[in-house]
PDB file of C-alpha atoms and ligand atoms in Angstrom:
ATOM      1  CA  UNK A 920       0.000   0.000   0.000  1.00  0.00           C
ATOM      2  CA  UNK A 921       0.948   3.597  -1.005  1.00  0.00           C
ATOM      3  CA  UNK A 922       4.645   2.455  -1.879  1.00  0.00           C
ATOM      4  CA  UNK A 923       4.278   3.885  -5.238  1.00  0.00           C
ATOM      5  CA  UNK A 924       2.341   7.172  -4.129  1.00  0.00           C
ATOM      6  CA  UNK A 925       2.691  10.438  -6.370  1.00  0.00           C
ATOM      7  CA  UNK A 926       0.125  12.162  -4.691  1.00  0.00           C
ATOM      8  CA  UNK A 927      -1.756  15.361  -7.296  1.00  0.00           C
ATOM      9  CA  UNK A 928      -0.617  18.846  -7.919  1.00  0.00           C
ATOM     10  CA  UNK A 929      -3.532  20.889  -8.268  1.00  0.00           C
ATOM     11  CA  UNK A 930      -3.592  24.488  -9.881  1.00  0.00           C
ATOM     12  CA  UNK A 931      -6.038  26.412  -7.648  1.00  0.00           C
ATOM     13  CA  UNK A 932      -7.596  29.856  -8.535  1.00  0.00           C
ATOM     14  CA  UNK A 933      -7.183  32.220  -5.951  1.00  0.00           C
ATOM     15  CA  UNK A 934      -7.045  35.627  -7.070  1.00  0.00           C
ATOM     16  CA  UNK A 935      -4.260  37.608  -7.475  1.00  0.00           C
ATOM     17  CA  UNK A 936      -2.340  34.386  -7.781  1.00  0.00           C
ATOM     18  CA  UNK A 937      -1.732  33.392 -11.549  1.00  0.00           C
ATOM     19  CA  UNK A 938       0.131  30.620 -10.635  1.00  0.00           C
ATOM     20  CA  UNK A 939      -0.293  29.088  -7.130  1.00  0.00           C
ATOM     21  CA  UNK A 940      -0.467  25.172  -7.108  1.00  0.00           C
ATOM     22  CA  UNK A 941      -1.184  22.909  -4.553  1.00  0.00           C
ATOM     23  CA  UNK A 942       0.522  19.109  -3.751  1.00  0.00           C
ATOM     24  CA  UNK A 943      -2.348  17.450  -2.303  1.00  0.00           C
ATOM     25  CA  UNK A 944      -0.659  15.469   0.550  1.00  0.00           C
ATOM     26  CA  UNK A 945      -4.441  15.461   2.255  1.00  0.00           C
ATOM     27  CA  UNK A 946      -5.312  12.976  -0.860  1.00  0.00           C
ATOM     28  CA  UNK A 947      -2.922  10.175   0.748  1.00  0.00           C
ATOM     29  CA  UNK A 948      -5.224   8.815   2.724  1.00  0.00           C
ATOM     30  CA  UNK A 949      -8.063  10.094   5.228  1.00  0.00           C
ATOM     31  CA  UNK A 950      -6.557   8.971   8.319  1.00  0.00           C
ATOM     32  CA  UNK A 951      -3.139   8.736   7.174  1.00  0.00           C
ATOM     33  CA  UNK A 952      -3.105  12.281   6.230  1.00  0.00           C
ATOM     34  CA  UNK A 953      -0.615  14.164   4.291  1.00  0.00           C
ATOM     35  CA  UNK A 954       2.803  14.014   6.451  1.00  0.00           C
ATOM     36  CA  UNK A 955       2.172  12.080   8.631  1.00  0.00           C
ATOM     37  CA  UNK A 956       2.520   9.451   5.816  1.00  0.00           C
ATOM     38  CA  UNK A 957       5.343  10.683   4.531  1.00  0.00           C
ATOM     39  CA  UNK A 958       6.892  10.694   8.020  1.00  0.00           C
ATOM     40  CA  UNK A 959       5.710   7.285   8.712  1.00  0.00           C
ATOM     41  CA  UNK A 960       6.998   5.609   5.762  1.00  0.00           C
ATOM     42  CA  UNK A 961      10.400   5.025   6.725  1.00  0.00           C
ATOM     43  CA  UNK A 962       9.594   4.891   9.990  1.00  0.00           C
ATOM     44  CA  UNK A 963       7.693   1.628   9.735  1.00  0.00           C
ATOM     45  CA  UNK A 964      10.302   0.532   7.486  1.00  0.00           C
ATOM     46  CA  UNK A 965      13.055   0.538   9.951  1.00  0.00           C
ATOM     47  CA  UNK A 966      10.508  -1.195  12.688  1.00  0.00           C
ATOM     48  CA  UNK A 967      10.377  -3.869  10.408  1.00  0.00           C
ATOM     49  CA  UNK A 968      13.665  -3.830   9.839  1.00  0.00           C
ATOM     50  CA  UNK A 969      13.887  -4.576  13.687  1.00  0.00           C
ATOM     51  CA  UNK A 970      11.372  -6.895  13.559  1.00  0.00           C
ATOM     52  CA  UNK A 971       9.187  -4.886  16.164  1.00  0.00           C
ATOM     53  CA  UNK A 972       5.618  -5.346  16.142  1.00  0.00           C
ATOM     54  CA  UNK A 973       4.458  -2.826  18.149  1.00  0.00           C
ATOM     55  CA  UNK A 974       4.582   0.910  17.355  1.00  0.00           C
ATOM     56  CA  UNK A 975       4.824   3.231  20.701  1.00  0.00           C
ATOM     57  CA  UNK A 976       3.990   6.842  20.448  1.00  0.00           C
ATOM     58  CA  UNK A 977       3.100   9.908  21.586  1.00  0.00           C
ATOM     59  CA  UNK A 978       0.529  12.888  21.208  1.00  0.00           C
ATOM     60  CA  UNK A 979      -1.957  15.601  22.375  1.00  0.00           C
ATOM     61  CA  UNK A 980      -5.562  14.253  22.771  1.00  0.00           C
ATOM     62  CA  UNK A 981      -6.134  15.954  19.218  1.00  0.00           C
ATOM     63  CA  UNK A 982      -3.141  14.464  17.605  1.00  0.00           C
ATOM     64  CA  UNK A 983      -3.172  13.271  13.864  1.00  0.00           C
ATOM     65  CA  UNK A 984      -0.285  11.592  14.530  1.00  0.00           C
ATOM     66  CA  UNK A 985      -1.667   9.431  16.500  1.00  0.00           C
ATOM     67  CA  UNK A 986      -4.601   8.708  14.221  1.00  0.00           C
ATOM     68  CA  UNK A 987      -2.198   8.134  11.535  1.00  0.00           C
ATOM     69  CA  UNK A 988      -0.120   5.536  13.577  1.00  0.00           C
ATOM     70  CA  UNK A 989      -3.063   3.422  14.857  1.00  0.00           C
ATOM     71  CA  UNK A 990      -4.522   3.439  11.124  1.00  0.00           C
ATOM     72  CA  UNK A 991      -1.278   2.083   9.701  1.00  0.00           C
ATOM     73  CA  UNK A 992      -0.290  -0.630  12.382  1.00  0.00           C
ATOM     74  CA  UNK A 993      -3.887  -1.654  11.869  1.00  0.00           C
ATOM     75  CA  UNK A 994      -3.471  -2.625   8.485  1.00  0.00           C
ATOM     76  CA  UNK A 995       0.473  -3.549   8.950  1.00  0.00           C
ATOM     77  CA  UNK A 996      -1.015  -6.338  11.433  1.00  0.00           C
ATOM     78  CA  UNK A 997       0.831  -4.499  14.325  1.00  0.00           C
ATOM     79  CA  UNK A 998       0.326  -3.749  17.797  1.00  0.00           C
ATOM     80  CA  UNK A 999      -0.029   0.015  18.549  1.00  0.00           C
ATOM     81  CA  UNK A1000       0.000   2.054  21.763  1.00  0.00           C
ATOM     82  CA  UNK A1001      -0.470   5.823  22.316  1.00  0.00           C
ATOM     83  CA  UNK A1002       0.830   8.149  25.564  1.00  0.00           C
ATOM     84  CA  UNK A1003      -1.944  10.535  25.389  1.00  0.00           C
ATOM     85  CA  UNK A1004      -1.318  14.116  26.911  1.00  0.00           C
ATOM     86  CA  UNK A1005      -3.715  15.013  29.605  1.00  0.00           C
ATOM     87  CA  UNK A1006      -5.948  13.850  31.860  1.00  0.00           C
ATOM     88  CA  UNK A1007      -8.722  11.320  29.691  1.00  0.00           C
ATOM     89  CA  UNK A1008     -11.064  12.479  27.372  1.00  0.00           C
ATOM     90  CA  UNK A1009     -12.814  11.366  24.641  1.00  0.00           C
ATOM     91  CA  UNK A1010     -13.002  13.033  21.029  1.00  0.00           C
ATOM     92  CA  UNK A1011     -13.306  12.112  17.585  1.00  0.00           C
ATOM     93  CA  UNK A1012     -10.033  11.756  17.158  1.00  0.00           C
ATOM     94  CA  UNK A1013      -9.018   9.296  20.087  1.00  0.00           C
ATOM     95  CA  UNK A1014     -11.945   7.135  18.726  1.00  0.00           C
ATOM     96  CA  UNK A1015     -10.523   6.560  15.508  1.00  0.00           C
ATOM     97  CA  UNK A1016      -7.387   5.239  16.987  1.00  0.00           C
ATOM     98  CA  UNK A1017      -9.908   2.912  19.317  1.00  0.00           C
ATOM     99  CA  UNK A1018     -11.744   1.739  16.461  1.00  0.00           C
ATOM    100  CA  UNK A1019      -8.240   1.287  14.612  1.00  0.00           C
ATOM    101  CA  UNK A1020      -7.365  -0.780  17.782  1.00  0.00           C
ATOM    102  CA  UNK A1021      -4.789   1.464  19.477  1.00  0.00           C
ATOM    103  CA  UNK A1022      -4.450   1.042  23.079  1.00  0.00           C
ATOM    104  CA  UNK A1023      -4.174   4.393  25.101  1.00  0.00           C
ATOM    105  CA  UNK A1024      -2.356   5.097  27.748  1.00  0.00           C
ATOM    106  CA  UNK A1025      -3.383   8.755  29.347  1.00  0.00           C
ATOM    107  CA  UNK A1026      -0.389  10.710  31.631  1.00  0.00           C
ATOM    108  CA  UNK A1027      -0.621  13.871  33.211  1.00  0.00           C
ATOM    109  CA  UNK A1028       1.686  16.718  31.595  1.00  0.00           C
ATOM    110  CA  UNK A1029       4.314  16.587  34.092  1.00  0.00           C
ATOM    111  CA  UNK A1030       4.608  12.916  33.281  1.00  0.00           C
ATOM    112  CA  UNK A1031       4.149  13.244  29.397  1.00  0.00           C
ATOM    113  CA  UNK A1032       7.403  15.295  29.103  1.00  0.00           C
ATOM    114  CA  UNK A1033       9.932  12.098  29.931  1.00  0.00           C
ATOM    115  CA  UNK A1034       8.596  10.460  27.080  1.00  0.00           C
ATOM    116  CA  UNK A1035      11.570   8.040  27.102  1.00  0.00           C
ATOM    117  CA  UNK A1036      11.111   6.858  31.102  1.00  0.00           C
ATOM    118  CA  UNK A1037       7.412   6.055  30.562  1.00  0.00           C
ATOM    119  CA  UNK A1038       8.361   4.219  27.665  1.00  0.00           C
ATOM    120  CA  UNK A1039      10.786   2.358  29.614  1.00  0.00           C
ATOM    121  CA  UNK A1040       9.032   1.956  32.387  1.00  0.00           C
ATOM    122  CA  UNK A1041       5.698   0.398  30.756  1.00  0.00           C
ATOM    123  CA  UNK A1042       7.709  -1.456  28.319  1.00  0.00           C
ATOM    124  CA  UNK A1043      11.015  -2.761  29.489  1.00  0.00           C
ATOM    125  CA  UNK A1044      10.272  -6.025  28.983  1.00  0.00           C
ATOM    126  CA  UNK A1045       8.245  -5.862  25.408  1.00  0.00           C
ATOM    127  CA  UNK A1046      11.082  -6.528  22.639  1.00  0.00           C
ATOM    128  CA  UNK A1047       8.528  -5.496  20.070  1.00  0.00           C
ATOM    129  CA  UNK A1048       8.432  -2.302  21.185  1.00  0.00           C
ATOM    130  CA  UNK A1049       9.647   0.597  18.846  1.00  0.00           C
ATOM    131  CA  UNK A1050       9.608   3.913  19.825  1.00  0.00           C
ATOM    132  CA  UNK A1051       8.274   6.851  17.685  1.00  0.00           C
ATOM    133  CA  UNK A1052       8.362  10.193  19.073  1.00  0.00           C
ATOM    134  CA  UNK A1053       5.740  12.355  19.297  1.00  0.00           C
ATOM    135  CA  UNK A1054       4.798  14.035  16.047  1.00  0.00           C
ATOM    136  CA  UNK A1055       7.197  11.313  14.125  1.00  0.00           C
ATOM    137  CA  UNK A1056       9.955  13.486  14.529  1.00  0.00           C
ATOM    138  CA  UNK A1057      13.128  11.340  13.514  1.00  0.00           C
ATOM    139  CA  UNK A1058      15.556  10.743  10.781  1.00  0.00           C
ATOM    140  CA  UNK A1059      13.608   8.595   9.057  1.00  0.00           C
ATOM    141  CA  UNK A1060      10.466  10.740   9.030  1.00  0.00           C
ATOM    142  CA  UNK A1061      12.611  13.140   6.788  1.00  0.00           C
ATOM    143  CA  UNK A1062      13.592  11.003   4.517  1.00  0.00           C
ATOM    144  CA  UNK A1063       9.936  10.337   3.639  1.00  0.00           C
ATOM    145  CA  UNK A1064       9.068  14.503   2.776  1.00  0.00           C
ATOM    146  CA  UNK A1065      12.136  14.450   0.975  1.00  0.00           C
ATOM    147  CA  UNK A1066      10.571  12.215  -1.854  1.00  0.00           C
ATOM    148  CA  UNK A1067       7.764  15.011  -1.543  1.00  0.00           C
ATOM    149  CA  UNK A1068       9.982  17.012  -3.597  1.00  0.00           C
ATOM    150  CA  UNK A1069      11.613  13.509  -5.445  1.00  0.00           C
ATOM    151  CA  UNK A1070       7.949  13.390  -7.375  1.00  0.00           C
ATOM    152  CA  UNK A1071       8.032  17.410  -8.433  1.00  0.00           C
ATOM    153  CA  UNK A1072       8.687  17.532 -12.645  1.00  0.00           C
ATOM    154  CA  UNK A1073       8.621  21.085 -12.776  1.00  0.00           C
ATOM    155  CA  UNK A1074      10.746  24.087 -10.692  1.00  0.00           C
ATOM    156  CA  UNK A1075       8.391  26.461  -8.471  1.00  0.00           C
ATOM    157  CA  UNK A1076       9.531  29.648  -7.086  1.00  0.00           C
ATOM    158  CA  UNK A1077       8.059  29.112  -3.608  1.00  0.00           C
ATOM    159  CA  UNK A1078       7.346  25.828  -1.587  1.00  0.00           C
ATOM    160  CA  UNK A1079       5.254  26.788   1.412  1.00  0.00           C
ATOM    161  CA  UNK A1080       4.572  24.614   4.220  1.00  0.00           C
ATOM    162  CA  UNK A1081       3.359  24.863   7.635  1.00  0.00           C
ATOM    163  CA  UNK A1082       5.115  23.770  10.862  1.00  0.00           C
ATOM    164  CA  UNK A1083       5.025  21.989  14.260  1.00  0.00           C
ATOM    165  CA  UNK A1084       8.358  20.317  14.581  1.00  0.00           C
ATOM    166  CA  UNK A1085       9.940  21.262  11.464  1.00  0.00           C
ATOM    167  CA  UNK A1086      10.833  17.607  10.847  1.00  0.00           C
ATOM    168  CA  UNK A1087       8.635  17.857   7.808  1.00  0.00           C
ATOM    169  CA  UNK A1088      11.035  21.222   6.722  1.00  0.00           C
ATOM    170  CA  UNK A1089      13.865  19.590   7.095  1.00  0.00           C
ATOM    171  CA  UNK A1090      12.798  16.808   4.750  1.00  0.00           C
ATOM    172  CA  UNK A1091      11.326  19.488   1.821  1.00  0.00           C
ATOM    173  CA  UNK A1092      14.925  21.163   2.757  1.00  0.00           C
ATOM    174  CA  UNK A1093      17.166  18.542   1.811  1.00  0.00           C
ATOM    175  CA  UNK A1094      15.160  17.323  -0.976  1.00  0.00           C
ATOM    176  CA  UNK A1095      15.836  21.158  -2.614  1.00  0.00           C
ATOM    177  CA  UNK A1096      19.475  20.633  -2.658  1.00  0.00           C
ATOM    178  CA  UNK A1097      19.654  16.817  -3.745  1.00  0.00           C
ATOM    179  CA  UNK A1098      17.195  18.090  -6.582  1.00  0.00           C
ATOM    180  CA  UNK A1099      19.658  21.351  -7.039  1.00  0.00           C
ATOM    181  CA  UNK A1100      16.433  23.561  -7.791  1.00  0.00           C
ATOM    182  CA  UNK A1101      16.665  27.012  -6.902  1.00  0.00           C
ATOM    183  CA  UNK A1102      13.582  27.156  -4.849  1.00  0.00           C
ATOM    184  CA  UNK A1103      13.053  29.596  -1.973  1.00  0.00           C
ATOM    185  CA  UNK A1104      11.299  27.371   0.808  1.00  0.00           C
ATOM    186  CA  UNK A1105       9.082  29.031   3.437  1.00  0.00           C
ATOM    187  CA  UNK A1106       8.554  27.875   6.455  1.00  0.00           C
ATOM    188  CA  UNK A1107       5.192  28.932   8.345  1.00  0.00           C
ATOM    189  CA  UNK A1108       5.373  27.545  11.981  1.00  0.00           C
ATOM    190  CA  UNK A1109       1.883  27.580  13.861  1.00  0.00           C
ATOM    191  CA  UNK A1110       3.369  27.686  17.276  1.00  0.00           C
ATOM    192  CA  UNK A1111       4.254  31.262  19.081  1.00  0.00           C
ATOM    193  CA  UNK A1112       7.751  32.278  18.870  1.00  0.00           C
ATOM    194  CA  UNK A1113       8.119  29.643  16.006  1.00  0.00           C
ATOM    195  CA  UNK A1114      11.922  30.934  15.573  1.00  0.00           C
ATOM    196  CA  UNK A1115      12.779  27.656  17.702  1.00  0.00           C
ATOM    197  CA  UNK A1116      12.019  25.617  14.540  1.00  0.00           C
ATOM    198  CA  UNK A1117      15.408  27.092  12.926  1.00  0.00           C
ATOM    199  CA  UNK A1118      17.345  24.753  15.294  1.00  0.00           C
ATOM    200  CA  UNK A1119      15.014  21.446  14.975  1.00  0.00           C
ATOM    201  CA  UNK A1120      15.759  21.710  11.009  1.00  0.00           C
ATOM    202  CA  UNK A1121      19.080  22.609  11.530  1.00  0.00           C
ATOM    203  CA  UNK A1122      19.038  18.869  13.086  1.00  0.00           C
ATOM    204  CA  UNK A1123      18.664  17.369  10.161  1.00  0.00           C
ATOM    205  CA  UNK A1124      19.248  19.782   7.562  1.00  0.00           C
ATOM    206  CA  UNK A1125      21.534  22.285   6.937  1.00  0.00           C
ATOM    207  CA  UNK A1126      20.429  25.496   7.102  1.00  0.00           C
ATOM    208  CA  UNK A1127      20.916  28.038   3.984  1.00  0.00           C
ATOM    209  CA  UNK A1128      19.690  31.179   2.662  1.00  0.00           C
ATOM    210  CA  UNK A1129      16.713  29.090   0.308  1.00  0.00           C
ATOM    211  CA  UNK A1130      15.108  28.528   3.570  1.00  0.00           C
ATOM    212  CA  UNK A1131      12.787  31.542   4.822  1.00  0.00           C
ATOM    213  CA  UNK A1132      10.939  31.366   8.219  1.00  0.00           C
ATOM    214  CA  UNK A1133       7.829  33.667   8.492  1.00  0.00           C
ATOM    215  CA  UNK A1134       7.382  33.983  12.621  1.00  0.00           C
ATOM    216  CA  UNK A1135       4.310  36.023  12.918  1.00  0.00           C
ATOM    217  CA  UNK A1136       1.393  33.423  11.415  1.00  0.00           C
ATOM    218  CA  UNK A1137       0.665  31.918  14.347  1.00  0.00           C
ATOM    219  CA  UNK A1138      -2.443  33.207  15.527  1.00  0.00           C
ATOM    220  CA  UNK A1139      -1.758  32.642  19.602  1.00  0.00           C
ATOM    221  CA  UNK A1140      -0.101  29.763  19.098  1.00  0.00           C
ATOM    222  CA  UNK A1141      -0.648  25.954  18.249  1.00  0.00           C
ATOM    223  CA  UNK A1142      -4.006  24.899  18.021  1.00  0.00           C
ATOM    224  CA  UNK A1143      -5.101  29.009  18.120  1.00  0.00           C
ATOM    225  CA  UNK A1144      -7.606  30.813  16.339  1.00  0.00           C
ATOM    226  CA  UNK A1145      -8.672  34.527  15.499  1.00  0.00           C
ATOM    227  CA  UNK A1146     -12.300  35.116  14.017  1.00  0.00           C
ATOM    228  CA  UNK A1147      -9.723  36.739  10.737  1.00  0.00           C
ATOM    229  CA  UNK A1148      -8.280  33.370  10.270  1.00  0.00           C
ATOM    230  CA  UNK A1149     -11.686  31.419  10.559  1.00  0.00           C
ATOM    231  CA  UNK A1150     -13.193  33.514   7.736  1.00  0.00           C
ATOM    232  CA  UNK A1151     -10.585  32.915   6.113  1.00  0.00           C
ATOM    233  CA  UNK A1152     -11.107  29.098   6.346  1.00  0.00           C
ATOM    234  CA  UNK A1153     -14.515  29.842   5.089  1.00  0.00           C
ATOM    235  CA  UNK A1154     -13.699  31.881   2.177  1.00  0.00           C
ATOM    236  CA  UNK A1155     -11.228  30.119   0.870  1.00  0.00           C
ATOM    237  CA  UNK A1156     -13.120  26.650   1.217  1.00  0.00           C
ATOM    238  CA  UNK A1157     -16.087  28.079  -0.380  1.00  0.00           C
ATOM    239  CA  UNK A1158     -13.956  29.529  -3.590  1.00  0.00           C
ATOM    240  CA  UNK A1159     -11.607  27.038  -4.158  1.00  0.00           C
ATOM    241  CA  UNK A1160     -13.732  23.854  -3.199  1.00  0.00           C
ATOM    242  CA  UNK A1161     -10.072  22.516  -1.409  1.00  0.00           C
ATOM    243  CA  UNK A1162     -10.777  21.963   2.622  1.00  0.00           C
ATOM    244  CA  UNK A1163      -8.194  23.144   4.786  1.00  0.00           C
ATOM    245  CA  UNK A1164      -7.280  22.984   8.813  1.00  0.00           C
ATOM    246  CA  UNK A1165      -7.537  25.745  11.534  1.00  0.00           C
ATOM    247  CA  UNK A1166      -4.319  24.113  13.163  1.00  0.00           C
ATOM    248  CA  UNK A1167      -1.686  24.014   9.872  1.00  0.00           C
ATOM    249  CA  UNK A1168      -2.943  24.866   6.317  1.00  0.00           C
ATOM    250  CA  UNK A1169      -4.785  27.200   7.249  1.00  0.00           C
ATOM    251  CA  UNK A1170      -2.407  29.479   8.660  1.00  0.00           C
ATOM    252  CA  UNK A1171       0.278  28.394   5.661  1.00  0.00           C
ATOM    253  CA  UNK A1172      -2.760  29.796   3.020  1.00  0.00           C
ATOM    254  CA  UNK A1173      -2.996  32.872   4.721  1.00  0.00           C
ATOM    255  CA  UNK A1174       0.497  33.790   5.522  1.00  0.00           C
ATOM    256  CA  UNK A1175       0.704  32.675   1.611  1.00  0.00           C
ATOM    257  CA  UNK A1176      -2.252  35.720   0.197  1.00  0.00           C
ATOM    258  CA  UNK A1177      -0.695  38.400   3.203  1.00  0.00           C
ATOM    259  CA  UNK A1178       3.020  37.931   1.448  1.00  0.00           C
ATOM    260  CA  UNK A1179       0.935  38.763  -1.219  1.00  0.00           C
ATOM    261  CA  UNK A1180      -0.244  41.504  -0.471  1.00  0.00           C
ATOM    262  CA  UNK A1181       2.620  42.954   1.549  1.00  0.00           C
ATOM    263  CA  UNK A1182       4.687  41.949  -2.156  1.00  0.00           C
ATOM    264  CA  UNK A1183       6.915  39.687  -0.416  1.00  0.00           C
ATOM    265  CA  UNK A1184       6.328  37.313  -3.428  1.00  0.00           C
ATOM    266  CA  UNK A1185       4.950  38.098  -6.546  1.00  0.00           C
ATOM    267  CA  UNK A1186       1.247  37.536  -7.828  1.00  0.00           C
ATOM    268  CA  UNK A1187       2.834  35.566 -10.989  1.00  0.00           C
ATOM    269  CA  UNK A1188       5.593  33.726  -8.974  1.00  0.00           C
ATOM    270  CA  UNK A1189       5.433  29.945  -9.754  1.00  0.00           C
ATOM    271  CA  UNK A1190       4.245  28.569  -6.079  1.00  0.00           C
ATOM    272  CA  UNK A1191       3.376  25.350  -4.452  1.00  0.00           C
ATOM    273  CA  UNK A1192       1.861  25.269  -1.535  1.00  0.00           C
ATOM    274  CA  UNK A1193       2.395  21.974   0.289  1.00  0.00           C
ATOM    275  CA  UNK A1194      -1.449  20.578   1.822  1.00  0.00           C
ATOM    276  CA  UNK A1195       0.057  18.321   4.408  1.00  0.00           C
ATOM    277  CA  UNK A1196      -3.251  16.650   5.626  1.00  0.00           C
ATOM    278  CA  UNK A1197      -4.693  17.171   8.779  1.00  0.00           C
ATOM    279  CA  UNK A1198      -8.401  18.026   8.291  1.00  0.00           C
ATOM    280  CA  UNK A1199      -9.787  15.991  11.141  1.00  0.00           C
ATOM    281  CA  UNK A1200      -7.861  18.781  13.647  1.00  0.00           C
ATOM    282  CA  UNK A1201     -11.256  20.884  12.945  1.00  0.00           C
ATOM    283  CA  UNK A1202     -13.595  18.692  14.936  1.00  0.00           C
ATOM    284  CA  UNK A1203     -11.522  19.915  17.852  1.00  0.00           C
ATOM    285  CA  UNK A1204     -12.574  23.337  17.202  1.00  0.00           C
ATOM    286  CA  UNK A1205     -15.937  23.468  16.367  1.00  0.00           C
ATOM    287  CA  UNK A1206     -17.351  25.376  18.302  1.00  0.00           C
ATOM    288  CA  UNK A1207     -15.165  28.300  16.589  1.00  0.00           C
ATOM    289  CA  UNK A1208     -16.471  28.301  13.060  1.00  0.00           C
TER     290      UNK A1208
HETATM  291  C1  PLP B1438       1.810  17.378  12.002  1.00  0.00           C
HETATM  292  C2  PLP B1438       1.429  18.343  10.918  1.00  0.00           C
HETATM  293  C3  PLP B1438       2.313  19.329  10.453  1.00  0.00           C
HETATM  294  C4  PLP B1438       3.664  19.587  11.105  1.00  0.00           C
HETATM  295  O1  PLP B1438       4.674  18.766  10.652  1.00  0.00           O
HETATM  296  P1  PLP B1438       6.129  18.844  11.335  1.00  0.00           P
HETATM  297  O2  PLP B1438       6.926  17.857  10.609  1.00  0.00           O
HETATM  298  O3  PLP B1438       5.937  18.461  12.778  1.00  0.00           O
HETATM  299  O4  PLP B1438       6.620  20.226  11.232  1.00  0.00           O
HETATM  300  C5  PLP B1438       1.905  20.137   9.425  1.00  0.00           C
HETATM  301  N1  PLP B1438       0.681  20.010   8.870  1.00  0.00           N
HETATM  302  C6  PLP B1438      -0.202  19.087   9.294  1.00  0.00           C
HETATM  303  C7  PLP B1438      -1.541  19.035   8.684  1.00  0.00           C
HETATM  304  C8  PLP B1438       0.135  18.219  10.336  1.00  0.00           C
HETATM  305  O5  PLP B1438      -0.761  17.314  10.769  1.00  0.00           O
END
């Protein structure tokens, strides 16, 4: 399944862009959304590798990482288990992994940030255990948005993409330079004082000047809204028939239109915005829209 993926590039009209396209990551799959795919790819390659059987992670109670790893060790025939931030809840979200057969595991906050102890502790003696941090960050997981850039057969401008732990940066980084294309990549991250993400990429990439961080789209912070940015949810949904997320795209598309405006970048630049999934991080916030 999805070894041979070249998921769409779709040319979107959005006035005053001439030329902005979209790679439709969110087309993947519906619970294996966009990135988290890509990052999980080689991920579950190397746990095979190891012949573990059980995939061990970590995540927010709105997490669609942890959707995305309790759909694919479902249909991989392996064992899954989530640490789940917070004290329990139930959402939408955390019943997909149920129904996918993920077993959760809820800690407190002060207990969620050793993330290696609890794995230790609750599975020291589980060989099959493999260890994914939270989000997928790894080495592997940027190999996997690398080959997002692997399946381009044209040269943009612009990549866009938004940002938690920049993993999926680094990945779209490195794939620039073993492709040799010119390409300015922006970075949007959706947490406050996002200028932290320079040294995650820096982890696995090395930083240059075709890398451009834009700090101030974060709307409050992860998982944040402003009334501005849900109508532009709306708006943008309703013209260009393409659904987007309140916690990522969204705030990518609109730092996108105000670099626009502001003539940052250029109404007839050649762009590509990157749609890196996510769309079922809306049922935690609907009460906004
Ligand atoms: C997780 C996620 C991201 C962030 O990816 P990082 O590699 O952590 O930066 C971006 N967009 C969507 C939709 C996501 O679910």
């Amino acid at each position: 399944m999805f070894e041979h993926l070249n998921s769409p590039i779709q040319k979107i009209e959005l006035p005053p862009f001439e030329r902005l396209f979209v790679k439709r990551d969110d087309l993947i799959d519906p619970y294996i959304s966009g990135n988290k795919w890509r990052k999980l790819k080689y991920i579950l390659k190397e746990a095979q590798n190891q012949n573990r059987t059980h995939l061990v992670t970590f995540g927010g109670a709105y997490s669609n990482h942890l959707v995305a790893t309790a759909a694919l060790a479902s249909r991989k025939n392996l064992k899954a288990t989530a640490f789940v931030r917070g004290e329990e809840v139930t959402n939408q979200m955390l019943l997909l992994c149920k129904l996918y057969g993920m077993d959760l595991i809820f800690v407190d906050r002060e207990a969620y940030k050793n993330k290696i102890h609890l794995f230790d502790t609750h599975f020291e003696t589980d060989k099959n255990a493999y260890f994914i941090d939270e989000g997928g960050a790894c080495l592997e997981a940027t190999l996997g948005c690398e080959e997002i850039i692997d399946e381009l057969d044209t040269t943009y401008d612009h990549i866009f993409c938004a940002a938690g732990t920049g993993t999926t940066a680094s990945g779209l980084l490195n794939g620039i330079y073993k492709n040799n294309l010119k390409t300015k990549l922006h970075i949007i991250p959706v947490l406050k004082g996002g200028d932290f993400i320079a040294e995650e990429i820096k982890k696995y990439s090395s930083i240059s000047n075709q890398l451009i961080l834009h700090t101030d789209y974060h709307f409050g912070g992860y998982a944040k809204t402003t009334p501005e940015l849900i109508t532009f949810i709306k708006d943008f949904t309703a013209k260009t028939g393409m659904l987007i997320d309140p916690v990522y795209t969204a705030k990518m598309f609109f730092a996108i239109k105000d670099l626009a405006e502001k003539q940052i970048i250029n109404n007839n630049d050649k762009i590509l915005a990157i749609h890196t999934g996510g769309l079922l991080g809306m049922f935690g916030m609907m009460d906004k829209f």
